Tab-separated table of C-alpha atoms in Angstrom:
chain	number	residue	atom	x	y	z
S	765	UNK	CA	11.092	-178.642	107.637
S	766	UNK	CA	14.050	-178.787	105.294
S	767	UNK	CA	13.663	-177.831	101.646
S	768	UNK	CA	16.506	-179.658	99.909
S	769	UNK	CA	17.400	-177.474	96.900
S	770	UNK	CA	20.776	-178.542	95.560
S	771	UNK	CA	22.958	-176.268	93.447
S	772	UNK	CA	26.135	-177.796	92.074
S	773	UNK	CA	28.778	-175.272	90.984
S	774	UNK	CA	30.879	-175.873	87.881
S	775	UNK	CA	34.153	-174.295	86.898
S	776	UNK	CA	36.602	-174.244	83.992
S	777	UNK	CA	39.016	-177.172	83.865
S	778	UNK	CA	42.019	-176.537	86.074
S	779	UNK	CA	40.517	-173.595	87.985
S	780	UNK	CA	39.361	-173.699	91.569
S	781	UNK	CA	35.671	-174.059	92.292
S	782	UNK	CA	35.516	-171.146	94.755
S	783	UNK	CA	34.076	-167.987	93.256
S	784	UNK	CA	32.739	-169.632	90.123
S	785	UNK	CA	30.052	-167.705	88.294
S	786	UNK	CA	28.564	-170.674	86.493
S	787	UNK	CA	26.191	-173.133	88.094
S	788	UNK	CA	24.292	-176.289	87.349
S	789	UNK	CA	21.017	-176.914	89.143
S	790	UNK	CA	18.819	-179.920	89.456
S	791	UNK	CA	16.319	-178.308	87.074
S	792	UNK	CA	18.240	-178.999	83.860
S	793	UNK	CA	21.490	-179.869	82.094
S	794	UNK	CA	24.142	-181.942	83.827
S	795	UNK	CA	22.647	-181.137	87.208
S	796	UNK	CA	19.361	-182.758	86.233
S	797	UNK	CA	21.162	-185.801	84.894
S	798	UNK	CA	23.235	-186.130	88.074
S	799	UNK	CA	20.116	-185.701	90.173
S	800	UNK	CA	18.349	-188.382	88.186
S	801	UNK	CA	21.333	-190.712	88.562
S	802	UNK	CA	21.273	-190.105	92.311
S	803	UNK	CA	17.508	-190.670	92.581
S	804	UNK	CA	16.708	-187.131	93.724
S	805	UNK	CA	13.853	-186.471	91.250
S	806	UNK	CA	13.084	-189.872	89.813
S	807	UNK	CA	10.998	-192.835	90.731
S	808	UNK	CA	14.041	-194.764	91.892
S	809	UNK	CA	13.053	-194.891	95.555
S	810	UNK	CA	11.520	-191.882	97.254
S	811	UNK	CA	12.772	-188.390	96.365
S	812	UNK	CA	14.913	-186.807	99.053
S	813	UNK	CA	12.256	-184.202	99.882
S	814	UNK	CA	9.737	-186.899	100.834
S	815	UNK	CA	12.384	-188.845	102.735
S	816	UNK	CA	13.032	-185.770	104.922
S	817	UNK	CA	9.297	-185.261	105.404
S	818	UNK	CA	8.814	-188.906	106.379
S	819	UNK	CA	11.704	-188.786	108.859
S	820	UNK	CA	10.258	-185.705	110.554
S	821	UNK	CA	6.745	-187.144	110.477
S	822	UNK	CA	7.862	-190.495	111.868
S	823	UNK	CA	9.687	-188.866	114.782
S	824	UNK	CA	6.707	-186.733	115.733
S	825	UNK	CA	4.309	-189.665	115.265
S	826	UNK	CA	6.377	-191.829	117.611
S	827	UNK	CA	6.513	-188.998	120.125
S	828	UNK	CA	2.764	-188.473	119.926
S	829	UNK	CA	2.102	-192.208	120.325
S	830	UNK	CA	4.360	-192.422	123.364
S	831	UNK	CA	2.668	-189.402	124.915
S	832	UNK	CA	-0.806	-190.815	124.227
S	833	UNK	CA	0.058	-194.243	125.648
S	834	UNK	CA	1.749	-192.945	128.782
S	835	UNK	CA	-0.227	-192.230	131.957
S	836	UNK	CA	1.428	-188.843	132.270
S	837	UNK	CA	-0.826	-185.783	132.369
S	838	UNK	CA	-0.193	-182.071	132.146
S	839	UNK	CA	-1.669	-179.860	134.842
S	840	UNK	CA	-2.658	-176.241	134.634
S	841	UNK	CA	-0.436	-174.525	135.570
S	842	UNK	CA	2.369	-176.908	134.489
S	843	UNK	CA	4.230	-178.465	137.392
S	844	UNK	CA	8.024	-178.496	137.460
S	845	UNK	CA	8.149	-182.300	137.216
S	846	UNK	CA	5.852	-182.270	134.177
S	847	UNK	CA	7.962	-179.551	132.528
S	848	UNK	CA	11.069	-181.689	133.003
S	849	UNK	CA	9.343	-184.706	131.417
S	850	UNK	CA	8.205	-182.601	128.449
S	851	UNK	CA	11.682	-181.089	128.023
S	852	UNK	CA	13.337	-184.511	128.103
S	853	UNK	CA	10.848	-185.890	125.589
S	854	UNK	CA	11.319	-182.935	123.260
S	855	UNK	CA	15.102	-183.237	123.547
S	856	UNK	CA	14.981	-186.940	122.691
S	857	UNK	CA	12.769	-186.239	119.680
S	858	UNK	CA	15.051	-183.462	118.420
S	859	UNK	CA	18.158	-185.608	118.944
S	860	UNK	CA	16.627	-188.545	117.077
S	861	UNK	CA	15.529	-186.248	114.272
S	862	UNK	CA	18.985	-184.660	114.080
S	863	UNK	CA	20.791	-188.002	113.975
S	864	UNK	CA	18.541	-189.338	111.240
S	865	UNK	CA	18.896	-186.194	109.133
S	866	UNK	CA	22.649	-186.098	109.675
S	867	UNK	CA	22.996	-189.666	108.443
S	868	UNK	CA	20.905	-188.777	105.410
S	869	UNK	CA	22.309	-185.328	104.550
S	870	UNK	CA	25.855	-185.535	105.966
S	871	UNK	CA	27.401	-186.598	102.632
S	872	UNK	CA	25.993	-183.463	101.014
S	873	UNK	CA	27.920	-181.234	103.416
S	874	UNK	CA	31.161	-183.099	102.695
S	875	UNK	CA	30.387	-182.847	98.998
S	876	UNK	CA	29.975	-179.081	99.281
S	877	UNK	CA	33.388	-178.690	100.929
S	878	UNK	CA	35.039	-180.818	98.251
S	879	UNK	CA	33.354	-178.820	95.495
S	880	UNK	CA	34.755	-175.602	96.981
S	881	UNK	CA	38.328	-176.919	97.165
S	882	UNK	CA	38.624	-179.346	94.254
S	883	UNK	CA	41.404	-178.641	91.739
S	884	UNK	CA	41.734	-180.758	88.602
S	885	UNK	CA	45.508	-180.205	88.625
S	886	UNK	CA	45.618	-182.147	91.906
S	887	UNK	CA	44.007	-185.409	90.771
S	888	UNK	CA	42.698	-188.059	93.120
S	889	UNK	CA	40.477	-185.885	95.335
S	890	UNK	CA	37.462	-188.039	96.099
S	891	UNK	CA	34.794	-188.463	98.747
S	892	UNK	CA	34.381	-191.833	100.406
S	893	UNK	CA	31.025	-193.321	99.564
S	894	UNK	CA	29.255	-194.311	102.780
S	895	UNK	CA	25.838	-195.803	103.300
S	896	UNK	CA	23.118	-195.750	100.699
S	897	UNK	CA	20.374	-193.505	99.491
S	898	UNK	CA	20.205	-190.422	97.266
S	899	UNK	CA	22.977	-188.490	99.051
S	900	UNK	CA	25.412	-191.395	98.769
S	901	UNK	CA	24.419	-191.861	95.124
S	902	UNK	CA	25.080	-188.173	94.492
S	903	UNK	CA	28.557	-188.514	96.017
S	904	UNK	CA	29.244	-191.451	93.718
S	905	UNK	CA	28.033	-189.475	90.702
S	906	UNK	CA	30.240	-186.525	91.642
S	907	UNK	CA	33.277	-188.791	92.040
S	908	UNK	CA	32.582	-190.270	88.607
S	909	UNK	CA	32.278	-186.776	87.156
S	910	UNK	CA	35.659	-185.823	88.649
S	911	UNK	CA	37.233	-188.877	87.039
S	912	UNK	CA	35.820	-187.910	83.652
S	913	UNK	CA	36.933	-184.288	83.998
S	914	UNK	CA	40.441	-185.304	85.060
S	915	UNK	CA	40.736	-187.672	82.101
S	916	UNK	CA	39.474	-185.002	79.701
S	917	UNK	CA	41.811	-182.401	81.213
S	918	UNK	CA	44.789	-184.738	80.907
S	919	UNK	CA	43.962	-185.506	77.275
S	920	UNK	CA	43.474	-181.861	76.296
S	921	UNK	CA	46.593	-180.765	78.183
S	922	UNK	CA	48.596	-183.491	76.480
S	923	UNK	CA	47.472	-182.318	73.060
S	924	UNK	CA	48.201	-178.674	73.898
S	925	UNK	CA	51.662	-179.409	75.287
S	926	UNK	CA	52.495	-181.672	72.344
S	927	UNK	CA	51.575	-178.849	69.970
S	928	UNK	CA	53.620	-176.440	72.071
S	929	UNK	CA	56.689	-178.676	71.950
S	930	UNK	CA	56.298	-179.115	68.186
S	931	UNK	CA	56.123	-175.345	67.732
S	932	UNK	CA	59.151	-174.861	69.960
S	933	UNK	CA	61.062	-177.412	67.919
S	934	UNK	CA	60.115	-175.641	64.692
S	935	UNK	CA	61.067	-172.178	65.996
S	936	UNK	CA	64.358	-173.470	67.406
S	937	UNK	CA	65.177	-175.092	64.077
S	938	UNK	CA	64.410	-171.887	62.186
S	939	UNK	CA	66.502	-169.827	64.599
S	940	UNK	CA	69.405	-172.206	64.111
S	941	UNK	CA	69.105	-172.584	60.351
S	942	UNK	CA	67.926	-169.131	59.270
S	943	UNK	CA	68.886	-166.494	61.833
S	944	UNK	CA	71.986	-168.330	63.013
S	945	UNK	CA	73.296	-168.862	59.505
S	946	UNK	CA	72.593	-165.237	58.577
S	947	UNK	CA	74.489	-163.926	61.611
S	948	UNK	CA	77.364	-166.286	60.846
S	949	UNK	CA	77.539	-164.853	57.318
S	950	UNK	CA	77.535	-161.335	58.784
S	951	UNK	CA	80.442	-162.247	61.069
S	952	UNK	CA	82.464	-163.632	58.165
S	953	UNK	CA	81.764	-160.513	56.126
S	954	UNK	CA	82.795	-158.258	58.999
S	955	UNK	CA	86.012	-160.200	59.360
S	956	UNK	CA	86.861	-159.529	55.712
S	957	UNK	CA	85.932	-155.869	56.117
S	958	UNK	CA	88.126	-155.609	59.212
S	959	UNK	CA	91.095	-156.973	57.287
S	960	UNK	CA	90.749	-154.283	54.618
S	961	UNK	CA	89.408	-151.372	56.675
S	962	UNK	CA	91.576	-148.297	57.321
S	963	UNK	CA	93.233	-148.074	60.702
S	964	UNK	CA	90.843	-145.372	61.913
S	965	UNK	CA	87.847	-147.693	61.253
S	966	UNK	CA	89.319	-150.874	62.698
S	967	UNK	CA	87.966	-150.264	66.204
S	968	UNK	CA	84.442	-149.530	64.954
S	969	UNK	CA	84.390	-152.651	62.790
S	970	UNK	CA	85.594	-154.778	65.708
S	971	UNK	CA	82.814	-153.388	67.930
S	972	UNK	CA	80.191	-154.265	65.317
S	973	UNK	CA	81.750	-157.712	64.966
S	974	UNK	CA	81.536	-158.323	68.716
S	975	UNK	CA	77.918	-157.160	68.748
S	976	UNK	CA	77.056	-159.590	65.944
S	977	UNK	CA	78.861	-162.415	67.763
S	978	UNK	CA	76.927	-161.652	70.979
S	979	UNK	CA	73.664	-161.689	69.019
S	980	UNK	CA	74.582	-165.064	67.527
S	981	UNK	CA	75.280	-166.456	71.008
S	982	UNK	CA	71.914	-165.166	72.254
S	983	UNK	CA	70.096	-166.748	69.317
S	984	UNK	CA	71.777	-170.086	69.993
S	985	UNK	CA	70.926	-169.802	73.686
S	986	UNK	CA	67.256	-169.121	72.915
S	987	UNK	CA	67.211	-172.080	70.519
S	988	UNK	CA	68.668	-174.343	73.221
S	989	UNK	CA	66.024	-173.233	75.709
S	990	UNK	CA	63.255	-173.816	73.197
S	991	UNK	CA	64.430	-177.307	72.319
S	992	UNK	CA	67.346	-178.747	74.297
S	993	UNK	CA	69.235	-180.773	71.712
S	994	UNK	CA	71.482	-182.164	74.431
S	995	UNK	CA	68.434	-183.921	75.920
S	996	UNK	CA	67.895	-185.844	72.697
S	997	UNK	CA	71.589	-186.459	72.058
S	998	UNK	CA	73.118	-187.113	75.499
S	999	UNK	CA	70.207	-187.796	77.843
S	1000	UNK	CA	68.527	-186.270	80.878
S	1001	UNK	CA	71.518	-186.056	83.233
S	1002	UNK	CA	73.682	-184.214	80.693
S	1003	UNK	CA	70.809	-181.876	79.830
S	1004	UNK	CA	70.229	-180.998	83.502
S	1005	UNK	CA	73.964	-180.503	84.027
S	1006	UNK	CA	74.036	-178.018	81.156
S	1007	UNK	CA	70.893	-176.299	82.466
S	1008	UNK	CA	72.281	-175.901	85.988
S	1009	UNK	CA	75.630	-174.631	84.700
S	1010	UNK	CA	73.895	-172.056	82.523
S	1011	UNK	CA	71.782	-170.914	85.485
S	1012	UNK	CA	74.921	-170.402	87.595
S	1013	UNK	CA	76.570	-168.370	84.838
S	1014	UNK	CA	73.538	-166.151	84.289
S	1015	UNK	CA	72.616	-165.478	87.929
S	1016	UNK	CA	75.933	-165.786	89.754
S	1017	UNK	CA	74.252	-167.920	92.431
S	1018	UNK	CA	76.010	-170.850	94.060
S	1019	UNK	CA	74.640	-174.045	92.544
S	1020	UNK	CA	75.016	-177.589	93.840
S	1021	UNK	CA	73.855	-180.579	91.867
S	1022	UNK	CA	73.521	-184.237	92.718
S	1023	UNK	CA	72.438	-186.050	89.578
S	1024	UNK	CA	72.494	-189.830	89.758
S	1025	UNK	CA	73.956	-191.434	86.615
S	1026	UNK	CA	72.096	-194.696	87.317
S	1027	UNK	CA	68.562	-193.628	86.497
S	1028	UNK	CA	65.946	-196.101	85.286
S	1029	UNK	CA	64.648	-195.485	81.801
S	1030	UNK	CA	61.741	-193.038	81.962
S	1031	UNK	CA	60.977	-192.634	78.285
S	1032	UNK	CA	61.269	-189.471	76.177
S	1033	UNK	CA	57.991	-187.915	77.349
S	1034	UNK	CA	58.797	-188.260	81.052
S	1035	UNK	CA	62.372	-187.045	80.548
S	1036	UNK	CA	61.089	-183.965	78.746
S	1037	UNK	CA	58.665	-183.271	81.618
S	1038	UNK	CA	61.479	-183.565	84.188
S	1039	UNK	CA	63.653	-181.214	82.147
S	1040	UNK	CA	60.885	-178.636	81.656
S	1041	UNK	CA	59.944	-178.701	85.351
S	1042	UNK	CA	63.590	-178.170	86.359
S	1043	UNK	CA	63.896	-175.391	83.779
S	1044	UNK	CA	60.776	-173.609	85.052
S	1045	UNK	CA	61.848	-174.062	88.681
S	1046	UNK	CA	65.252	-172.474	88.031
S	1047	UNK	CA	63.583	-169.669	86.082
S	1048	UNK	CA	61.293	-168.959	89.054
S	1049	UNK	CA	64.289	-168.953	91.398
S	1050	UNK	CA	66.104	-166.440	89.191
S	1051	UNK	CA	63.059	-164.166	88.851
S	1052	UNK	CA	61.415	-164.254	92.260
S	1053	UNK	CA	63.457	-165.980	94.971
S	1054	UNK	CA	66.486	-163.670	95.273
S	1055	UNK	CA	68.404	-166.799	96.306
S	1056	UNK	CA	72.134	-167.097	96.838
S	1057	UNK	CA	72.221	-170.892	96.653
S	1058	UNK	CA	70.268	-173.468	94.665
S	1059	UNK	CA	70.488	-177.267	94.862
S	1060	UNK	CA	69.205	-179.622	92.172
S	1061	UNK	CA	68.935	-183.325	93.023
S	1062	UNK	CA	67.824	-186.134	90.729
S	1063	UNK	CA	67.827	-189.810	91.591
S	1064	UNK	CA	65.747	-192.911	92.226
S	1065	UNK	CA	63.747	-193.248	95.428
S	1066	UNK	CA	64.704	-195.760	98.119
S	1067	UNK	CA	61.926	-198.083	96.984
S	1068	UNK	CA	63.180	-197.853	93.414
S	1069	UNK	CA	59.676	-197.376	92.007
S	1070	UNK	CA	60.072	-193.699	91.112
S	1071	UNK	CA	62.563	-190.991	90.202
S	1072	UNK	CA	62.625	-187.841	92.324
S	1073	UNK	CA	63.634	-184.347	91.234
S	1074	UNK	CA	64.268	-181.791	93.997
S	1075	UNK	CA	65.025	-178.098	93.513
S	1076	UNK	CA	65.766	-176.260	96.775
S	1077	UNK	CA	66.738	-172.599	97.173
S	1078	UNK	CA	67.488	-170.352	100.147
S	1079	UNK	CA	65.476	-167.399	98.852
S	1080	UNK	CA	62.555	-165.474	100.267
S	1081	UNK	CA	60.093	-168.365	99.943
S	1082	UNK	CA	56.543	-168.464	98.666
S	1083	UNK	CA	54.872	-166.480	101.424
S	1084	UNK	CA	51.123	-166.087	101.010
S	1085	UNK	CA	51.279	-165.670	97.238
S	1086	UNK	CA	48.971	-167.757	95.070
S	1087	UNK	CA	50.274	-170.241	92.556
S	1088	UNK	CA	51.217	-168.519	89.324
S	1089	UNK	CA	51.049	-169.701	85.744
S	1090	UNK	CA	54.511	-171.247	86.010
S	1091	UNK	CA	53.644	-173.637	88.836
S	1092	UNK	CA	50.292	-174.539	87.303
S	1093	UNK	CA	52.059	-175.246	84.025
S	1094	UNK	CA	54.388	-177.610	85.877
S	1095	UNK	CA	51.381	-179.337	87.433
S	1096	UNK	CA	49.848	-179.830	83.998
S	1097	UNK	CA	53.052	-181.433	82.723
S	1098	UNK	CA	53.318	-183.647	85.804
S	1099	UNK	CA	49.721	-184.795	85.381
S	1100	UNK	CA	50.490	-186.045	81.860
S	1101	UNK	CA	52.925	-188.681	83.134
S	1102	UNK	CA	51.058	-189.489	86.391
S	1103	UNK	CA	53.764	-187.714	88.390
S	1104	UNK	CA	53.273	-185.895	91.699
S	1105	UNK	CA	54.435	-182.281	92.089
S	1106	UNK	CA	54.689	-180.557	95.462
S	1107	UNK	CA	55.884	-177.003	96.070
S	1108	UNK	CA	56.259	-175.602	99.560
S	1109	UNK	CA	58.547	-174.035	102.142
S	1110	UNK	CA	61.830	-175.749	102.995
S	1111	UNK	CA	62.497	-176.441	106.709
S	1112	UNK	CA	65.670	-174.312	106.578
S	1113	UNK	CA	64.011	-171.463	104.678
S	1114	UNK	CA	63.415	-170.842	101.024
S	1115	UNK	CA	61.370	-173.035	98.730
S	1116	UNK	CA	61.475	-176.736	97.920
S	1117	UNK	CA	60.037	-178.308	94.785
S	1118	UNK	CA	59.663	-182.076	94.462
S	1119	UNK	CA	58.638	-184.008	91.378
S	1120	UNK	CA	58.020	-187.731	91.845
S	1121	UNK	CA	57.932	-189.618	88.543
S	1122	UNK	CA	56.842	-193.284	88.685
S	1123	UNK	CA	59.113	-195.573	86.717
S	1124	UNK	CA	57.373	-197.364	83.845
S	1125	UNK	CA	56.375	-200.955	84.477
S	1126	UNK	CA	56.944	-203.721	81.949
S	1127	UNK	CA	54.389	-203.360	79.200
S	1128	UNK	CA	53.826	-199.629	79.715
S	1129	UNK	CA	53.721	-197.602	76.566
S	1130	UNK	CA	55.808	-194.802	77.956
């Protein structure tokens, strides 16, 4: 007999289910509520345990009735023909029992596989609800739970990223207004000192002046990375052009860009996500890919219902490495605007990143 004890694993939002140390059982908490919704321990129909018992009992009862009603007898010792009849009958009973139990418990096996592989940063993973009964009800309850968790994850991620962008904006403003202005004053003072310094100190003053100028450039560069003012002032295409040019200057890699000027309006939130994803992708290329060439493409899809960003490099590729914090951060941003992010090997070697951003429909708030 089967003893259906169901243990449903839980995991932190965004992490994979495999290896989780927390669990929810049918004896309490959410597991009990899900079990009750699915009819596993309630009076809504028969509990699953009794359904399994009844299926097994019905199969053996039918087999016993057929054996009692048939004229067949069993000799002592058992004849070969009688052994064949018994073997066929037992096989039919086991097959019928297996088919009935598979129809009843099959959804639970599919549910287990989904629970092991589900990732809230890849929304839309669902099991198809087939048939009826407690197992099918449990699948429906699990799908509903995934929808709630994805909505909660999207809301919390949106709040966290909004706070992050606000803090970046504040820090960039302070760097520009406070540190930048202070270094500018230092440069002006050094210029006056250089004009009046003795000849033997001129070279030293000029070296200090160049060091201060380099520090000012670095501060401005950090401020631009924290909050790209060109994105607000000139738009997404100009911001990506500046980003790609800066990447080429810093890394020395060959960079090609194909940025369509005729992009549909995405809204400020979506444009910021596209920019941040491109920025993180180029940062990953510079740190990990050891690439000699990088291509950045941005344009509408053939159907015209989305905008696609592609970043392709000819570096060492992903290999068997797991997704790091950078890629998962990009997935969180993509999830906020209902975009689709895929990262994988390019057919010609290296790595290819694609971000598909749906264009807003009339009446959307984006």
